[in-house]
Tab-separated table of C-alpha atoms in Angstrom:
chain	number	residue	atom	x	y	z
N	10	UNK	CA	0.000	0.000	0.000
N	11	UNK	CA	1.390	3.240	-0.540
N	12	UNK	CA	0.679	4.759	2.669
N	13	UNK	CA	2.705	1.977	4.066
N	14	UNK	CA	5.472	2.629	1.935
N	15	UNK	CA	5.799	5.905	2.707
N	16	UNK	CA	6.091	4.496	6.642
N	17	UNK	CA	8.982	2.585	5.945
N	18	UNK	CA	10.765	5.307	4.634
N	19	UNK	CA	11.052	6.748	8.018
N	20	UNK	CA	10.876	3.843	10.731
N	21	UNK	CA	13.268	2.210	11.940
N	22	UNK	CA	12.063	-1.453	11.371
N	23	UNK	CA	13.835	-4.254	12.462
N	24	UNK	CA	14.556	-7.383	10.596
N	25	UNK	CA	11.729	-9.293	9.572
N	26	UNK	CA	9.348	-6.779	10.787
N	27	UNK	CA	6.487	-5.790	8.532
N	28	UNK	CA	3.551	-2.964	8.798
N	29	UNK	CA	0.659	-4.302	9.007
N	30	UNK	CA	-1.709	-1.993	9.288
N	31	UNK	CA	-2.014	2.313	9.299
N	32	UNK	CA	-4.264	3.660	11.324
N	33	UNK	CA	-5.404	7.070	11.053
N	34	UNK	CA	-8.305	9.572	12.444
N	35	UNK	CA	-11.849	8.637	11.331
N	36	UNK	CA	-11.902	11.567	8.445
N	37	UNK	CA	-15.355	12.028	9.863
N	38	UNK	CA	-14.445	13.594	12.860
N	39	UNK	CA	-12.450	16.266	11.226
N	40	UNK	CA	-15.943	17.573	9.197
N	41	UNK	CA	-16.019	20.888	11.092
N	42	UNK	CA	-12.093	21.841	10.581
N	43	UNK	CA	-12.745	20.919	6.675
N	44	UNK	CA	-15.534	22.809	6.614
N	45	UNK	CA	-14.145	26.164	8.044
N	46	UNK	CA	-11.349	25.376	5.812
N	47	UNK	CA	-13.516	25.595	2.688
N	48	UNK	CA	-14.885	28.819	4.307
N	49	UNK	CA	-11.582	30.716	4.541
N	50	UNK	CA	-10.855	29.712	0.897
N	51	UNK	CA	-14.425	29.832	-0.411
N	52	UNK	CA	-15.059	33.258	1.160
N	53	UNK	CA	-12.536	35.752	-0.468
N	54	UNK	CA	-13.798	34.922	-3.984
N	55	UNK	CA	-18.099	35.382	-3.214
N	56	UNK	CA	-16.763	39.103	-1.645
N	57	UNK	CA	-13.880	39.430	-4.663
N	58	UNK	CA	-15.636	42.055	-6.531
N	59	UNK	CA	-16.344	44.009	-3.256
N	60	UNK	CA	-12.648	43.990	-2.282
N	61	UNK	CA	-11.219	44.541	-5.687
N	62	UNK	CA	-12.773	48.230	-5.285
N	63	UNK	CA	-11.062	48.895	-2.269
N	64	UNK	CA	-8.000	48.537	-4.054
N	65	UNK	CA	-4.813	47.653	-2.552
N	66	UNK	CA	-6.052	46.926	1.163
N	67	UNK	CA	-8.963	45.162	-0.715
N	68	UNK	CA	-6.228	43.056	-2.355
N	69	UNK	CA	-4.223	42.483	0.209
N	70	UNK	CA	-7.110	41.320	2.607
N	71	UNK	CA	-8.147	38.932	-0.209
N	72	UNK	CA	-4.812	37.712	-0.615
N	73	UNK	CA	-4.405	37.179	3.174
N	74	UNK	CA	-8.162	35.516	4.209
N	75	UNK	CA	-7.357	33.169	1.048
N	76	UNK	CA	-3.726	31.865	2.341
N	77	UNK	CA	-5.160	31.771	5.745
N	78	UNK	CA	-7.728	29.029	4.366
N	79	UNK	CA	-5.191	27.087	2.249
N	80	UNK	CA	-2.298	27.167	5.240
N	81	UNK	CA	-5.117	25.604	7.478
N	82	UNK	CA	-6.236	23.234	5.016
N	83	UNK	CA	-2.734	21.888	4.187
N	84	UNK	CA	-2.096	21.984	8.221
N	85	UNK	CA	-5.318	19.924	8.516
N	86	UNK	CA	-4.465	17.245	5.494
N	87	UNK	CA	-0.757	16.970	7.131
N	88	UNK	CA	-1.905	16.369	10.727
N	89	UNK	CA	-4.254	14.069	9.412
N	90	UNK	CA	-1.935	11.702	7.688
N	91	UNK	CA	0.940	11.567	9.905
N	92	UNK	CA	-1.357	11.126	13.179
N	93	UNK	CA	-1.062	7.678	12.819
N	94	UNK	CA	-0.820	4.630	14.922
N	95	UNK	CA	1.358	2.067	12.844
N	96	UNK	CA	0.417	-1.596	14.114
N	97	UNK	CA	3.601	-4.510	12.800
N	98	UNK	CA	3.892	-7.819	13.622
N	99	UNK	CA	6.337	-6.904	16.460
N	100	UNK	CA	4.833	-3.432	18.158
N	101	UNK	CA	2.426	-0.725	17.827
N	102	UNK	CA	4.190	3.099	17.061
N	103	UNK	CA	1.905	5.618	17.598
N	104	UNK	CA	2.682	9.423	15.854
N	105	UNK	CA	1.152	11.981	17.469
N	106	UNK	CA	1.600	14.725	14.689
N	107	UNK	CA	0.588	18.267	16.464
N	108	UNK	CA	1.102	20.560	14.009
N	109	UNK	CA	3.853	21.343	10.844
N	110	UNK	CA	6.759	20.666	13.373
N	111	UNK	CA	5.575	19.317	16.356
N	112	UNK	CA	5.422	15.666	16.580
N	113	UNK	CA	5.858	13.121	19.224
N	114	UNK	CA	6.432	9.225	18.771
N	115	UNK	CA	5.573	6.798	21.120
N	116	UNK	CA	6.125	2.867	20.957
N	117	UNK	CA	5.211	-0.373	22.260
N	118	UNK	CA	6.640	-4.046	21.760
N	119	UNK	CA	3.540	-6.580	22.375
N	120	UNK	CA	5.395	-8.370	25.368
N	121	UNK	CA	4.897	-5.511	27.360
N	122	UNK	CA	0.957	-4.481	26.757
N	123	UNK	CA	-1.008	-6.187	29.643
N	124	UNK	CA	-4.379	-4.951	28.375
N	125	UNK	CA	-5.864	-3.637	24.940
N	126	UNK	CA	-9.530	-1.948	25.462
N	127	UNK	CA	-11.748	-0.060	23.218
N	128	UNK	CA	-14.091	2.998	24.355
N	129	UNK	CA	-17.022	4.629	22.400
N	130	UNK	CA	-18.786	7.680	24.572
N	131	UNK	CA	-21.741	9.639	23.049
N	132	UNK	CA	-24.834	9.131	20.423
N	133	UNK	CA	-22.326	10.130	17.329
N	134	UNK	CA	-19.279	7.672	18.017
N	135	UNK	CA	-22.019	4.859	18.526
N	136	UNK	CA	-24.147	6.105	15.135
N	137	UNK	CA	-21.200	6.354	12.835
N	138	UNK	CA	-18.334	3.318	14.558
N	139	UNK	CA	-15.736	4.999	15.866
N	140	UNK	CA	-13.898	5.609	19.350
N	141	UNK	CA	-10.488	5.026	20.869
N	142	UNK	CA	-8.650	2.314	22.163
N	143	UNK	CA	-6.533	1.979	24.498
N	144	UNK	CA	-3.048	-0.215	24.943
N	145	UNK	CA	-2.054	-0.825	29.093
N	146	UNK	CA	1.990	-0.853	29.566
N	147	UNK	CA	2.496	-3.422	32.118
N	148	UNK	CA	3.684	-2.824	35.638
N	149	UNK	CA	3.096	0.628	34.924
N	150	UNK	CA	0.329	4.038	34.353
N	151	UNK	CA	1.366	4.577	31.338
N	152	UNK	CA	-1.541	3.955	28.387
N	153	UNK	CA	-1.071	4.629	24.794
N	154	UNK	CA	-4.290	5.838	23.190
N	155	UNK	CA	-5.672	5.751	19.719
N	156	UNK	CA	-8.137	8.682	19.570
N	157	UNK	CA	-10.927	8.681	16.700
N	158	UNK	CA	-10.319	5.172	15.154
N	159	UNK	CA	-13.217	3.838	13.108
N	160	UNK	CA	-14.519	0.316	13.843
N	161	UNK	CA	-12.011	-0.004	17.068
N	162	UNK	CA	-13.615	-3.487	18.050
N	163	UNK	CA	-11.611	-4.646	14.751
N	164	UNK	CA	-8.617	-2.856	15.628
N	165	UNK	CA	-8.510	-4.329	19.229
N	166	UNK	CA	-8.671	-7.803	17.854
N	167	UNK	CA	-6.247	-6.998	15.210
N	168	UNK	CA	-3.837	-6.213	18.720
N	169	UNK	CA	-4.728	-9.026	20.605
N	170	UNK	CA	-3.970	-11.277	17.491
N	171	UNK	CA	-1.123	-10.053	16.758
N	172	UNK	CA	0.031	-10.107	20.316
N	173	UNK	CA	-1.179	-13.818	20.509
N	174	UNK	CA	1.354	-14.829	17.494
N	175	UNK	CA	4.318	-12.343	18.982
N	176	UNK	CA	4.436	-14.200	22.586
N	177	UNK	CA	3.805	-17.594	20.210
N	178	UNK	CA	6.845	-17.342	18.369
N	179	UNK	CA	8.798	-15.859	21.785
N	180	UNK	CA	7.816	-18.994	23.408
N	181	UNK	CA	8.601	-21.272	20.656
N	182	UNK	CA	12.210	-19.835	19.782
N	183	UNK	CA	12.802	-22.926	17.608
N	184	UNK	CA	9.900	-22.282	15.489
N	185	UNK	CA	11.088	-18.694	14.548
N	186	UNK	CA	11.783	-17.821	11.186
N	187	UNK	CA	15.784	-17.388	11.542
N	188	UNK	CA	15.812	-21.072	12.920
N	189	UNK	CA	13.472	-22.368	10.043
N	190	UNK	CA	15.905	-20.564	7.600
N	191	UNK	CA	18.812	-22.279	9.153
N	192	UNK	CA	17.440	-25.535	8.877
N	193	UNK	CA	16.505	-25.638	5.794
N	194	UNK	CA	19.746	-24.279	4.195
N	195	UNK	CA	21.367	-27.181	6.216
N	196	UNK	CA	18.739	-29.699	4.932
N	197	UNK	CA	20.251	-28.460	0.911
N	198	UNK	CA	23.016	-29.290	1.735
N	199	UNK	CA	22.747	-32.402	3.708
N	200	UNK	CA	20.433	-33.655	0.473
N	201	UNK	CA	23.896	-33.515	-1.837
N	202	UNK	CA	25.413	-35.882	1.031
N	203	UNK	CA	27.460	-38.948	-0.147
N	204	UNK	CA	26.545	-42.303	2.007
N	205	UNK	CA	30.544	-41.258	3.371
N	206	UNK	CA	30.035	-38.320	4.327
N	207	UNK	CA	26.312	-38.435	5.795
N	208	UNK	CA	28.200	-41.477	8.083
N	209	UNK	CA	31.073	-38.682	9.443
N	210	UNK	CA	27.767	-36.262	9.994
N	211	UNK	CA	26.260	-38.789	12.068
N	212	UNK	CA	29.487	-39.577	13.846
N	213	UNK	CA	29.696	-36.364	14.754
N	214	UNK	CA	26.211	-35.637	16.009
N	215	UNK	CA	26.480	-38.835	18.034
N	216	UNK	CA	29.927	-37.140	19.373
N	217	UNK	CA	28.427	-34.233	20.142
N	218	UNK	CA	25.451	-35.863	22.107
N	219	UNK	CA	27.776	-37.931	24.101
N	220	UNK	CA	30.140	-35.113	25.058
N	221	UNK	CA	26.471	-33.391	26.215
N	222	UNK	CA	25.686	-36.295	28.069
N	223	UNK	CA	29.182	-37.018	29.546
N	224	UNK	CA	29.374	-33.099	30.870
N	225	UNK	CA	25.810	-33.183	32.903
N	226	UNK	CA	27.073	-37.012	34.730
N	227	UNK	CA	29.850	-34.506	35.708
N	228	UNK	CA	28.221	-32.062	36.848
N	229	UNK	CA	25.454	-34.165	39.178
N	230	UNK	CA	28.805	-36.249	40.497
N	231	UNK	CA	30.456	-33.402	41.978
N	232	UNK	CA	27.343	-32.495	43.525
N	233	UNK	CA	27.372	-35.807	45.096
């Protein structure tokens, strides 16, 4: 997706992390700012004749009301897109985009969220599906919150799923996809084996075993 794209431009992902999903502000909730947007740039050109007379001052009042509009438009469209909550397979980041230059980024790796809840408060966040929800840090106050975010049921079981797999694979270190890789390079090669050399292999396994074995009687004798 190309929203994503643009994402990984400026994360810092880690190997064999993907985005899954971006998650911005229910457009919906910004109908008011739009709307005073289209005011400020609407306006000037309904009263253009009228200020045109004034002359310069009527110009320059034009002029200004006008770039007023567009400046809060493009504020709007920019807040918008980089207030977003990016949810990978190995944490949630959450940009909280202020304004042109005034941004704050806040992280979480799924081993340390105890809770994920979702909230909806009022007539208009039940009507039209939208609300916030919230991830718990463990052993700690701290919450992350994702404000306006439509259908949040969905993205609270898009969490918990994805928090489910992440302590899966933690659990099951052999089952992780560096291991799998590992194996099955070794298995390509061990598949060109001679009857020889696949004897020396075992041979060497067995060694390896024994030495194991012959290390832990050690250890449980001088105990003794």
């Amino acid at each position: 997706m190309s929203g994503e794209k643009k994402f990984y431009k400026i994360l810092n992902l880690r190997e064999g992390e993907e985005i899954i999903r971006v998650i911005r502000r229910y457009p919906l909730t910004l109908f008011f700012k739009i709307l005073l947007a289209l005011i400020l740039i609407l306006a000037p050109f309904f009263f253009m004749f009228l200020l045109f007379s004034w002359g310069f001052w009527g110009v320059l009042l034009f002029l200004l009301v006008l770039g007023c509009g567009i400046v809060y438009a493009l504020k709007i469209f920019v807040v918008w897109h980089y207030n977003a909550s990016i949810v990978t397979n190995y944490r949630v980041i959450d940009f909280d985009q202020r304004g042109f230059f005034d941004k704050t980024v806040s992280g979480i790796t799924y081993d340390k969220i105890q809770e994920v809840s979702y909230h909806q408060r009022g007539l208009w966040q039940s009507m039209f599906k939208y609300g916030s929800v919230q991830l718990q840090i463990a052993n700690t106050s701290t919450k992350i919150k994702l404000r306006y975010v439509h259908h949040p049921a969905e993205v609270q079981e898009l969490i918990l799923g994805l928090q489910h797999a992440y302590k899966g694979s933690e659990e099951s270190p052999a089952e992780s996809p560096s291991n799998s890789k590992r194996i099955e390079k070794a298995w390509e090669d061990i598949k060109n084996f001679s009857d020889e050399e696949l004897e020396r292999l075992q041979k060497k396994i067995d060694d390896k075993i024994m030495a194991k074995d012959e290390a832990v009687k050690e250890i449980f004798s001088d105990e003794g």
